[in-house]
């Protein structure tokens, strides 16, 4: 501080007292308060102390009063609403307040006065007697008689006790609340007597940053100079701008957070921190993790998490324009994209859909970067609009469907599940690799992870351009396929269903052939749904995502109920990713190869592994629900990761029942079912996860129990499914 102040001291002493007197006489306008101090004294230490006094008076008092004001507003939502209503009626939600506007906001002035009454900026002060004198009270047995004060005696006094002394106020009534209570309405009827309200002291030693109290600013007919009301103007302006932006202020005080401390000025002992509606860490370590564990924040976070799944799942429907084939990718609102992109993939190939997907993801990421770059100038929730770019290409679900379609196009049924398992392992391996990479990138530059993602998406675009079109490649058809070629006419005995049921219930009559090529998407899906085993597969594709949405709430559960910091929840991601990688990259392919050597058919293997995975999923979520210590929580999430074999085995089972021509339609239908499942599961899991949350108590985790029940039900259903041996 001395290094900062010294140049100002030096500047003040450059002029002699005579030169300063001459400047003052000329009233040239180039003299300052510091020059006036230099006229009074040439002592460098005195000038330095005066500068420090001014800096403290102009900064800490304002910050402290604002802190206490918002602390009390958070505890009195009715006061906050009334004050915000006054501000909006006067200025709207964006108008910048002028000095005149602040003077006319009577309730704002009462709120600031009440804050200063309870929390005066200088709660304790002293005065030195310059001569023998007396005080009007303090002597005698009752303390009401005058008392003498000798010269050079130091007298201490405490405005904070004076302001809270019930004897200074009328008896408690509806119009006169207790002295220790925060109530701006008391200023409607209570007018303090001289020296009864002294938040900035009084007399010749009144705080120069304020001049007079804010109530004098309102009641005086003569306008005070703006510089005399500097601190109060700052407080009023800042309060107005904050309340214009935020519709409510919620309180969360821990033990001891209502304590105050007094050094030079009064301030909250542990500070007062405010967080905006973004929910979470906006400025890194500047916000303590414990402030994010408020029930209101946690409810909002679970709502945002649940609806994020929903927003990402809601796509537009691209209806074909029949006149010109090239216009069949024009977007029109309505249903889900996945169904339409199945038609596009069947007619134009898999590559065009993947290229559209890469384009949409590039634009989506660019939008997110734009909103982050405009931080503070636009609402952060505009990031949600990035989901609109998923209209182009259908999003990651359609892209994943195309990748699995390519595997089905190019790999025969006996090895298909193995390769689908390898493909399923890639996101889990990425989960293990990307967090440390992102952390390293963010330490270098906050924008570096975004830039790396943009480069990766651009390279993906080039890779898709270079790869061949799989729909034109020749591969042998499935020996066990139930659905024949589109142009093969009615089904024969070789195309009977694999379940031990009455064939006529599921096989269309001889005069109703399978749809010739080309056919409407709903006709193809209707014929696929006639196969009992496929109906079971579709049920799993739809119901399982509803249960799996619960995994998105595990990190919040660990933070809220186990006291983990959000950064620590990385261990949960790692444990789940390790379990998923083990089963999809090693266990499932190895098991597939071993059992194939023993003559087990692909459908038998897929159904058996699917049953086991469903049972593991039910067990994993049950353990999650009952976890009472951290290591059990980590173990439970690892078990949930082992259930990731559900998707590749169910896909392998489904593709073994159809011929190549139906691959694209199957996987885009699967994408649509998973989308509807996520759309349903997001809000459903959010509601369940909020059950039991109250002040001092986290969620009961009912959504984990529900997910366990869903997987258990699917397991029972899988037990009655039979395939050809």
XYZ file of C-alpha atoms in Angstrom:
725
model
C 0.000 0.000 0.000
C 2.826 2.393 0.835
C 4.294 1.892 -2.653
C 0.940 2.865 -4.149
C 0.416 5.920 -1.907
C 3.945 7.368 -1.956
C 3.682 8.958 -5.471
C 0.589 10.871 -4.352
C 2.342 12.107 -1.212
C 5.298 13.200 -3.310
C 3.022 15.039 -5.730
C 1.303 16.884 -2.892
C 4.627 18.097 -1.464
C 6.031 19.356 -4.779
C 4.365 22.731 -4.172
C 5.270 24.970 -1.283
C 2.503 26.173 1.073
C 2.740 29.612 -0.547
C 2.228 28.141 -4.035
C -0.734 26.143 -2.764
C -2.255 29.277 -1.208
C -1.864 31.035 -4.536
C -3.566 28.195 -6.412
C -6.409 28.195 -3.926
C -6.835 31.972 -4.307
C -6.979 31.702 -8.092
C -9.680 28.989 -7.881
C -8.130 27.517 -11.008
C -9.780 24.121 -10.529
C -6.491 22.213 -10.505
C -6.319 22.007 -6.707
C -7.450 18.829 -4.966
C -8.248 17.620 -1.495
C -4.677 16.354 -1.264
C -3.351 19.869 -1.895
C -5.510 21.122 0.967
C -3.954 18.517 3.262
C -0.478 19.593 2.140
C -1.342 23.192 3.055
C -2.275 22.007 6.546
C 0.840 19.855 7.186
C 4.164 18.943 5.569
C 4.428 15.718 7.561
C 4.613 12.806 5.079
C 3.198 10.342 7.619
C 0.173 12.528 8.346
C -0.551 12.949 4.621
C -0.162 9.195 4.128
C -2.581 8.467 6.996
C -5.148 10.876 5.578
C -5.011 9.150 2.185
C -5.441 5.702 3.788
C -8.379 7.006 5.799
C -10.044 8.282 2.641
C -9.448 5.026 0.736
C -10.892 2.927 3.540
C -13.884 5.218 3.942
C -14.606 5.046 0.232
C -14.288 1.285 -0.202
C -14.745 -0.957 2.825
C -17.766 0.896 4.158
C -19.605 0.503 0.859
C -18.680 -3.171 0.491
C -19.662 -3.933 4.083
C -23.036 -2.200 3.836
C -23.844 -3.979 0.561
C -22.922 -7.305 2.138
C -25.202 -6.771 5.115
C -28.010 -5.437 2.927
C -28.090 -8.528 0.726
C -27.668 -10.802 3.723
C -30.846 -9.321 5.218
C -32.687 -9.305 1.863
C -32.000 -13.033 1.485
C -33.578 -13.609 4.905
C -36.611 -11.422 4.115
C -37.994 -12.419 0.683
C -41.043 -10.159 1.171
C -38.754 -7.134 1.504
C -36.798 -8.252 -1.564
C -40.001 -8.574 -3.625
C -41.298 -5.177 -2.514
C -37.991 -3.474 -3.240
C -37.689 -5.127 -6.648
C -41.221 -4.099 -7.535
C -40.376 -0.450 -6.773
C -37.261 -0.678 -8.947
C -39.035 -2.316 -11.889
C -41.903 0.170 -11.760
C -39.441 3.048 -11.867
C -36.774 1.755 -14.274
C -37.903 -1.536 -15.765
C -35.451 -4.431 -15.987
C -32.706 -2.623 -17.918
C -32.875 1.125 -17.236
C -29.769 2.580 -15.588
C -30.667 4.643 -12.476
C -29.685 8.280 -12.244
C -29.008 10.190 -9.041
C -32.515 11.652 -9.233
C -34.010 8.159 -9.680
C -32.276 6.941 -6.529
C -33.604 9.901 -4.527
C -37.163 9.085 -5.576
C -37.017 5.395 -4.545
C -38.244 5.733 -0.982
C -38.289 2.010 -0.162
C -34.723 1.607 -1.404
C -33.669 4.420 0.921
C -35.477 2.791 3.857
C -33.748 -0.539 3.193
C -30.327 1.125 3.160
C -31.116 3.167 6.275
C -32.279 0.054 8.108
C -29.117 -1.788 7.120
C -26.951 1.060 8.405
C -29.001 1.183 11.607
C -28.275 -2.458 12.427
C -24.803 -2.558 10.886
C -23.136 0.892 11.111
C -19.946 0.980 9.071
C -17.854 2.002 12.092
C -19.452 0.179 15.051
C -16.943 1.405 17.637
C -15.167 4.747 17.777
C -13.170 6.999 20.117
C -12.781 10.711 20.681
C -10.052 12.629 22.521
C -11.061 15.521 24.783
C -9.229 18.662 23.669
C -10.143 20.455 26.900
C -11.889 19.877 30.186
C -15.575 19.312 29.488
C -18.517 17.217 30.538
C -20.999 14.784 29.055
C -24.735 15.282 29.747
C -25.235 11.748 31.070
C -23.216 8.922 32.514
C -22.696 10.117 36.053
C -24.498 9.467 39.302
C -25.937 6.239 40.639
C -28.454 5.916 37.845
C -26.093 7.071 35.083
C -28.396 9.921 34.135
C -26.400 12.758 35.717
C -23.668 14.741 33.924
C -20.129 13.400 34.114
C -16.861 15.330 33.845
C -14.186 14.607 31.252
C -10.627 15.848 31.724
C -8.495 17.084 28.843
C -6.726 14.327 26.878
C -9.106 11.651 28.176
C -10.185 9.129 25.533
C -13.894 8.408 25.317
C -15.115 5.292 23.533
C -18.638 4.876 22.153
C -20.486 2.237 20.119
C -23.052 3.268 17.466
C -23.965 -0.406 16.971
C -25.281 -0.606 20.560
C -26.858 2.833 20.386
C -28.854 1.811 17.274
C -30.031 -1.440 18.871
C -30.941 -0.007 22.262
C -34.722 -0.582 22.770
C -34.876 2.549 24.966
C -34.292 4.676 21.865
C -37.465 3.425 20.152
C -41.226 3.529 20.797
C -42.814 0.505 22.507
C -43.051 -2.574 20.297
C -46.243 -2.589 18.233
C -47.477 -3.354 14.732
C -45.931 -0.089 13.519
C -42.831 -0.312 15.700
C -41.013 -3.664 15.437
C -38.308 -4.669 17.958
C -35.071 -2.702 17.751
C -33.000 -5.766 16.829
C -35.290 -6.706 13.933
C -34.632 -5.768 10.285
C -37.704 -3.831 9.153
C -37.468 -1.056 6.527
C -41.114 -0.232 7.255
C -40.116 1.308 10.633
C -38.810 4.329 8.705
C -42.342 5.134 7.553
C -43.208 6.363 11.070
C -39.937 6.566 13.013
C -37.839 9.739 12.682
C -34.625 9.543 14.721
C -33.689 12.418 16.997
C -30.292 14.118 16.639
C -27.429 11.785 17.568
C -29.840 8.837 17.818
C -28.873 7.526 14.362
C -25.172 8.062 13.529
C -23.982 5.373 11.070
C -21.382 7.852 9.757
C -20.848 9.756 13.003
C -21.739 13.446 13.133
C -20.526 16.952 13.679
C -17.194 18.094 12.201
C -15.962 14.484 11.996
C -18.777 13.194 9.793
C -17.596 10.769 7.117
C -16.534 12.888 4.135
C -17.649 10.196 1.694
C -21.236 10.537 2.800
C -21.722 13.979 4.272
C -25.118 13.235 5.811
C -27.343 10.262 6.228
C -29.519 9.015 3.433
C -32.652 10.031 5.273
C -31.441 13.634 5.115
C -30.982 13.195 1.384
C -34.684 12.388 1.096
C -36.117 14.912 3.524
C -33.945 17.895 2.623
C -35.418 20.302 0.132
C -31.960 21.392 -0.962
C -30.048 18.870 -3.066
C -26.773 17.743 -1.573
C -23.679 17.711 -3.811
C -23.220 14.313 -5.435
C -19.729 13.844 -4.000
C -21.126 14.151 -0.461
C -23.475 11.235 -1.129
C -20.835 9.139 -2.881
C -20.981 5.968 -0.774
C -24.771 5.872 -0.512
C -25.123 6.504 -4.230
C -22.815 3.554 -4.919
C -24.859 1.332 -2.611
C -28.147 2.392 -4.174
C -26.920 2.014 -7.760
C -25.405 -1.431 -7.155
C -28.536 -2.663 -5.391
C -30.787 -1.477 -8.208
C -28.724 -3.176 -10.920
C -28.614 -6.495 -9.064
C -32.341 -6.552 -8.340
C -33.138 -5.670 -11.933
C -31.446 -8.874 -13.048
C -32.491 -11.407 -10.413
C -36.092 -12.261 -9.605
C -35.393 -13.758 -6.208
C -32.677 -14.074 -3.590
C -32.460 -17.246 -1.508
C -30.836 -17.605 1.876
C -28.337 -20.231 2.909
C -26.568 -19.592 6.182
C -24.432 -22.183 7.875
C -23.427 -22.274 11.526
C -21.661 -19.044 12.419
C -22.419 -17.344 9.105
C -24.496 -14.659 10.877
C -21.493 -13.505 12.939
C -19.910 -10.097 12.352
C -16.397 -8.834 12.881
C -15.078 -5.346 13.501
C -11.626 -4.272 12.439
C -11.633 -0.737 11.101
C -15.135 -1.187 9.712
C -17.911 -3.693 10.384
C -18.204 -6.686 8.044
C -19.663 -10.241 8.008
C -17.288 -12.626 9.767
C -17.330 -15.129 6.876
C -18.268 -12.849 4.022
C -21.462 -12.805 1.987
C -21.351 -14.576 -1.362
C -23.885 -14.264 -4.117
C -24.378 -16.742 -6.942
C -26.347 -16.266 -10.120
C -28.822 -18.630 -11.787
C -26.166 -20.518 -13.710
C -25.989 -22.938 -10.734
C -22.445 -24.029 -10.036
C -18.914 -22.740 -10.420
C -18.769 -19.724 -12.630
C -15.419 -18.381 -11.569
C -13.606 -21.517 -10.444
C -12.175 -21.519 -6.940
C -13.662 -18.115 -6.090
C -16.860 -19.918 -5.051
C -16.686 -22.490 -2.269
C -18.290 -25.803 -3.122
C -20.372 -25.806 0.089
C -22.442 -22.886 -1.223
C -23.687 -25.098 -4.068
C -25.233 -27.633 -1.675
C -28.229 -25.441 -0.832
C -31.564 -27.278 -1.271
C -32.772 -24.566 -3.645
C -29.613 -24.848 -5.758
C -29.706 -28.637 -5.694
C -33.360 -28.693 -6.792
C -32.550 -26.276 -9.597
C -29.529 -28.347 -10.596
C -31.529 -31.576 -10.740
C -34.162 -29.770 -12.813
C -31.528 -28.461 -15.219
C -29.924 -31.893 -15.465
C -33.213 -33.644 -16.140
C -34.441 -31.125 -18.684
C -31.067 -31.064 -20.422
C -31.630 -34.711 -21.307
C -35.060 -33.716 -22.553
C -33.852 -30.750 -24.635
C -31.127 -32.845 -26.247
C -33.724 -35.499 -27.015
C -36.286 -33.213 -28.687
C -35.438 -32.926 -32.353
C -37.320 -31.544 -35.289
C -38.879 -33.830 -37.884
C -37.571 -33.367 -41.402
C -40.489 -34.229 -43.668
C -39.530 -35.078 -47.265
C -40.330 -32.745 -50.102
C -41.564 -35.047 -52.828
C -40.936 -32.847 -55.843
C -37.124 -32.867 -55.875
C -34.895 -35.437 -54.114
C -32.221 -32.860 -53.202
C -34.762 -30.912 -51.151
C -35.575 -33.857 -48.915
C -33.314 -32.544 -46.183
C -35.296 -29.321 -45.649
C -36.228 -29.118 -41.935
C -39.861 -28.945 -40.907
C -40.991 -29.088 -37.266
C -42.952 -32.050 -35.927
C -41.708 -35.519 -34.970
C -38.301 -37.007 -34.251
C -35.385 -36.748 -36.646
C -34.196 -40.307 -36.264
C -37.043 -41.824 -38.295
C -36.506 -39.488 -41.204
C -32.741 -39.911 -41.241
C -33.314 -43.665 -41.441
C -35.027 -43.018 -44.767
C -32.191 -40.739 -45.890
C -29.604 -43.403 -44.955
C -31.553 -46.083 -46.804
C -31.890 -44.032 -49.997
C -28.704 -41.975 -50.141
C -26.324 -43.952 -47.939
C -24.791 -43.652 -44.491
C -22.123 -41.037 -45.343
C -24.496 -38.094 -46.042
C -26.118 -38.524 -42.626
C -22.744 -38.614 -40.842
C -21.598 -35.501 -42.740
C -24.746 -33.656 -41.691
C -24.157 -34.774 -38.107
C -20.601 -33.366 -38.110
C -21.878 -30.075 -39.494
C -24.575 -29.810 -36.808
C -22.132 -30.578 -33.995
C -19.661 -27.977 -35.279
C -22.395 -25.329 -35.307
C -23.658 -26.405 -31.859
C -20.190 -26.087 -30.322
C -19.657 -22.743 -32.057
C -22.902 -21.462 -30.505
C -21.814 -22.550 -27.011
C -18.483 -20.783 -27.492
C -20.294 -17.632 -28.612
C -22.550 -17.582 -25.516
C -19.531 -18.125 -23.246
C -17.620 -15.366 -25.027
C -20.569 -13.019 -24.459
C -20.564 -13.889 -20.741
C -22.656 -11.404 -18.798
C -24.110 -9.788 -21.910
C -26.545 -12.605 -22.695
C -28.285 -15.117 -20.357
C -26.138 -18.211 -19.832
C -29.169 -20.449 -20.423
C -29.036 -19.501 -24.100
C -26.576 -22.406 -24.259
C -29.683 -24.604 -24.324
C -30.369 -23.313 -27.846
C -27.330 -25.286 -29.010
C -29.712 -28.260 -29.101
C -31.402 -26.655 -32.117
C -28.332 -27.416 -34.249
C -28.913 -31.100 -33.578
C -31.655 -30.738 -36.194
C -28.806 -30.971 -38.707
C -27.872 -34.627 -38.872
C -30.018 -35.740 -35.945
C -27.412 -35.502 -33.187
C -25.187 -38.122 -31.641
C -27.940 -40.733 -31.436
C -28.451 -40.761 -35.187
C -24.665 -40.723 -35.687
C -24.301 -43.687 -33.350
C -27.082 -45.456 -35.228
C -25.198 -44.905 -38.488
C -21.974 -46.308 -37.000
C -23.730 -49.442 -35.788
C -25.434 -49.685 -39.173
C -22.024 -49.620 -40.868
C -20.857 -52.448 -38.581
C -23.970 -54.449 -39.475
C -23.392 -53.722 -43.165
C -19.806 -54.944 -43.170
C -19.545 -57.674 -40.494
C -21.311 -61.051 -40.516
C -23.608 -62.012 -37.651
C -21.141 -64.370 -35.952
C -18.693 -61.522 -35.196
C -21.082 -58.582 -35.157
C -21.673 -58.340 -31.404
C -17.921 -58.341 -30.765
C -17.369 -55.350 -33.032
C -20.421 -53.568 -31.658
C -18.936 -54.082 -28.213
C -15.644 -52.535 -29.338
C -17.589 -49.595 -30.755
C -19.520 -49.191 -27.483
C -16.270 -49.069 -25.501
C -14.980 -45.937 -27.259
C -17.088 -43.400 -25.254
C -16.032 -45.035 -21.998
C -12.359 -44.954 -22.911
C -12.828 -41.311 -23.846
C -14.308 -40.708 -20.371
C -11.041 -41.935 -18.861
C -8.836 -39.871 -21.168
C -10.645 -36.568 -21.687
C -11.016 -35.281 -18.054
C -7.249 -35.082 -17.374
C -6.654 -33.705 -20.867
C -9.349 -31.083 -20.368
C -7.881 -30.133 -16.994
C -4.446 -29.680 -18.556
C -5.884 -27.651 -21.433
C -7.913 -25.433 -19.097
C -4.839 -24.650 -16.992
C -3.168 -23.413 -20.166
C -6.175 -21.527 -21.521
C -9.905 -21.764 -20.729
C -10.715 -21.784 -24.455
C -8.267 -24.534 -25.393
C -10.697 -27.474 -24.775
C -13.252 -25.793 -27.048
C -10.653 -25.255 -29.755
C -9.462 -28.856 -29.471
C -13.050 -30.066 -29.841
C -13.512 -27.921 -32.945
C -10.353 -29.405 -34.492
C -11.506 -32.955 -33.641
C -14.889 -32.375 -35.263
C -13.226 -30.936 -38.373
C -10.976 -34.007 -38.637
C -14.028 -36.241 -38.205
C -15.654 -34.463 -41.136
C -12.612 -35.173 -43.348
C -12.476 -38.815 -42.204
C -16.123 -39.368 -43.141
C -15.465 -37.918 -46.595
C -12.617 -40.386 -47.133
C -14.413 -43.588 -46.065
C -16.350 -45.825 -48.526
C -20.153 -46.105 -48.544
C -20.980 -49.275 -46.577
C -24.477 -49.706 -48.042
C -22.886 -50.630 -51.391
C -20.533 -53.248 -49.939
C -21.338 -56.956 -50.325
C -21.704 -59.006 -47.124
C -23.489 -62.334 -46.500
C -27.011 -62.135 -45.069
C -27.931 -63.565 -41.663
C -28.736 -67.279 -41.651
C -31.232 -66.738 -38.819
C -32.916 -63.652 -40.262
C -36.675 -63.525 -39.808
C -37.310 -60.578 -42.150
C -36.601 -61.322 -45.842
C -35.407 -58.960 -48.551
C -37.837 -56.183 -49.393
C -38.402 -57.551 -52.879
C -38.554 -61.264 -52.014
C -42.327 -61.517 -51.696
C -44.180 -63.227 -48.867
C -42.224 -64.919 -46.090
C -41.480 -68.611 -46.383
C -41.048 -71.348 -43.813
C -37.412 -70.269 -43.427
C -38.564 -66.877 -42.157
C -40.713 -68.000 -39.274
C -40.282 -66.311 -35.870
C -37.941 -67.808 -33.316
C -40.284 -67.778 -30.306
C -42.315 -70.904 -29.508
C -45.667 -69.316 -30.316
C -48.391 -69.840 -32.898
C -46.815 -68.832 -36.200
C -49.993 -67.383 -37.690
C -50.128 -64.777 -34.923
C -46.959 -63.100 -36.117
C -46.435 -64.064 -39.782
C -48.449 -61.954 -42.226
C -50.812 -63.853 -44.481
C -49.604 -64.949 -47.914
C -51.407 -62.118 -49.707
C -49.617 -59.488 -47.532
C -45.971 -59.520 -48.635
C -43.253 -57.573 -46.881
C -43.054 -54.083 -48.308
C -41.369 -53.913 -51.709
C -38.537 -51.456 -52.111
C -39.038 -48.507 -51.631
C -41.639 -48.370 -48.833
C -42.844 -45.901 -46.202
C -40.896 -45.937 -42.944
C -43.977 -46.671 -40.860
C -44.769 -49.717 -43.034
C -41.282 -51.112 -42.494
C -41.469 -50.545 -38.723
C -44.913 -52.170 -38.574
C -43.534 -55.311 -40.216
C -40.522 -55.358 -37.914
C -42.822 -55.168 -34.895
C -44.537 -58.413 -35.983
C -41.459 -60.343 -34.843
C -41.811 -61.175 -31.108
C -38.083 -61.152 -30.330
C -37.692 -57.773 -32.029
C -40.574 -56.455 -29.966
C -38.646 -57.454 -26.855
C -35.480 -55.781 -28.196
C -37.415 -52.585 -28.929
C -38.834 -52.658 -25.390
C -35.308 -52.783 -23.964
C -34.190 -49.988 -26.313
C -36.998 -47.761 -24.991
C -37.151 -48.663 -21.277
C -33.422 -49.013 -20.467
C -32.576 -45.330 -21.234
C -35.267 -44.224 -18.768
C -33.387 -46.110 -16.056
C -29.914 -45.078 -17.241
C -30.751 -41.369 -16.977
C -30.322 -41.885 -13.217
C -26.559 -42.105 -13.743
C -26.546 -38.398 -14.547
C -27.725 -37.674 -10.980
C -25.078 -39.761 -9.198
C -22.520 -36.927 -9.229
C -24.979 -34.505 -7.670
C -25.960 -37.185 -5.130
C -22.311 -37.651 -4.115
C -21.822 -33.897 -3.720
C -25.062 -33.302 -1.841
C -25.381 -36.357 0.414
C -21.739 -37.343 0.910
C -20.241 -33.846 1.017
C -17.989 -34.401 -1.996
C -16.751 -31.400 -3.883
C -17.881 -31.521 -7.495
C -14.270 -31.909 -8.638
C -13.976 -35.069 -6.518
C -16.876 -36.715 -8.357
C -14.384 -37.421 -11.157
C -13.657 -40.651 -9.284
C -17.211 -41.750 -9.950
C -16.805 -41.092 -13.655
C -13.563 -43.048 -13.622
C -15.056 -46.028 -11.768
C -18.052 -46.215 -14.114
C -15.839 -45.837 -17.174
C -13.463 -48.574 -15.949
C -16.355 -50.988 -15.449
C -17.858 -50.151 -18.833
C -14.487 -50.402 -20.611
C -13.715 -53.774 -19.009
C -16.992 -55.320 -20.100
C -17.187 -53.826 -23.623
C -13.504 -53.905 -24.560
C -12.411 -57.178 -22.934
C -15.051 -59.305 -21.219
C -17.780 -59.331 -23.867
C -15.521 -59.858 -26.925
C -13.603 -62.611 -25.087
C -16.790 -64.337 -23.964
C -18.207 -64.052 -27.474
C -15.141 -65.718 -29.002
C -15.003 -68.547 -26.423
C -18.680 -69.470 -26.662
C -18.666 -69.275 -30.463
C -15.900 -71.889 -30.495
C -18.168 -74.172 -28.481
C -20.859 -73.955 -31.135
C -23.195 -71.511 -29.385
C -25.296 -69.556 -31.865
C -24.984 -65.780 -31.938
C -28.591 -65.281 -30.838
C -28.188 -67.592 -27.838
C -25.004 -65.797 -26.788
C -26.512 -62.324 -27.164
C -29.663 -63.208 -25.222
C -27.673 -64.833 -22.412
C -25.321 -61.863 -22.011
C -28.276 -59.454 -22.206
C -29.987 -61.246 -19.329
C -26.830 -61.068 -17.228
C -26.299 -57.385 -18.002
C -29.859 -56.508 -17.007
C -29.379 -58.327 -13.708
C -26.089 -56.497 -13.091
C -27.808 -53.163 -13.817
C -30.559 -53.951 -11.301
C -27.950 -54.843 -8.663
C -25.797 -51.772 -9.370
C -28.620 -49.265 -8.953
C -29.891 -51.071 -5.847
C -26.458 -50.693 -4.251
C -26.433 -47.020 -5.311
C -29.715 -46.493 -3.515
C -28.461 -48.116 -0.306
C -24.911 -46.665 -0.354
C -24.137 -44.994 2.980
C -20.365 -44.547 2.632
C -18.262 -43.210 -0.210
C -16.435 -46.396 -1.192
C -19.751 -48.245 -1.596
C -20.943 -45.441 -3.867
C -17.842 -45.827 -6.047
C -18.265 -49.608 -6.125
C -21.939 -49.298 -7.063
C -21.116 -47.026 -9.991
C -18.467 -49.520 -11.129
C -21.144 -52.238 -11.096
C -23.431 -49.986 -13.128
C -20.594 -49.649 -15.644
C -20.520 -53.439 -16.026
C -24.115 -53.297 -17.283
C -23.010 -51.376 -20.398
C -23.064 -54.667 -22.336
C -26.845 -54.214 -22.600
C -26.640 -52.029 -25.682
C -24.249 -54.020 -27.932
C -25.789 -57.387 -27.085
C -29.332 -56.140 -27.640
C -28.238 -54.602 -30.958
C -26.488 -57.813 -31.952
C -29.623 -59.818 -31.148
C -31.834 -57.444 -33.132
C -29.615 -57.359 -36.231
C -29.436 -61.165 -36.301
C -33.192 -61.216 -36.975
C -33.168 -59.014 -40.098
C -31.424 -58.725 -43.437
C -28.970 -56.000 -44.423
C -31.590 -53.887 -46.194
C -33.313 -53.197 -42.861
C -30.156 -52.207 -40.918
C -30.508 -48.440 -41.301
C -34.221 -48.553 -40.484
C -33.561 -50.703 -37.409
C -30.856 -48.491 -35.927
C -32.615 -45.193 -36.567
C -35.753 -46.687 -34.998
C -33.575 -47.658 -32.046
C -32.267 -44.076 -31.911
C -35.849 -42.776 -31.888
C -36.817 -45.162 -29.078
C -33.775 -44.165 -27.019
C -34.600 -40.510 -27.636
C -38.158 -40.927 -26.382
C -36.787 -42.892 -23.435
C -34.388 -40.073 -22.505
C -37.126 -37.511 -23.083
C -39.344 -39.399 -20.641
C -36.598 -40.338 -18.213
C -35.121 -36.864 -17.714
C -38.092 -35.168 -16.004
C -39.170 -38.496 -14.431
C -35.787 -39.011 -12.750
C -35.595 -35.330 -11.785
C -38.873 -35.540 -9.879
C -37.860 -38.757 -8.118
C -34.437 -37.371 -7.226
C -36.011 -34.357 -5.501
C -37.965 -36.574 -3.079
C -36.825 -36.185 0.521
C -34.669 -33.097 -0.010
C -35.039 -30.483 2.705
C -32.880 -28.092 4.725
C -29.894 -30.064 5.999
C -30.902 -33.297 4.239
C -30.155 -34.469 0.705
C -32.201 -36.549 -1.711
C -33.359 -40.036 -0.681
C -32.178 -41.401 -4.041
C -35.582 -42.869 -4.906
C -34.706 -42.593 -8.605
C -31.920 -45.170 -8.138
C -34.422 -47.593 -6.608
C -36.771 -46.985 -9.546
C -33.961 -47.714 -12.044
C -33.133 -50.940 -10.210
C -36.787 -51.981 -10.470
C -36.862 -51.192 -14.196
C -33.832 -53.387 -14.909
C -35.219 -56.174 -12.723
C -38.494 -56.099 -14.688
C -36.623 -56.262 -18.003
C -34.602 -59.206 -16.670
C -37.789 -61.129 -15.838
C -39.143 -60.356 -19.313
C -35.890 -61.583 -20.895
C -36.249 -64.931 -19.118
C -39.372 -65.785 -21.127
C -37.754 -64.958 -24.485
C -36.565 -67.970 -26.499
C -34.350 -68.140 -29.580
C -33.439 -70.889 -32.058
C -30.859 -73.360 -30.725
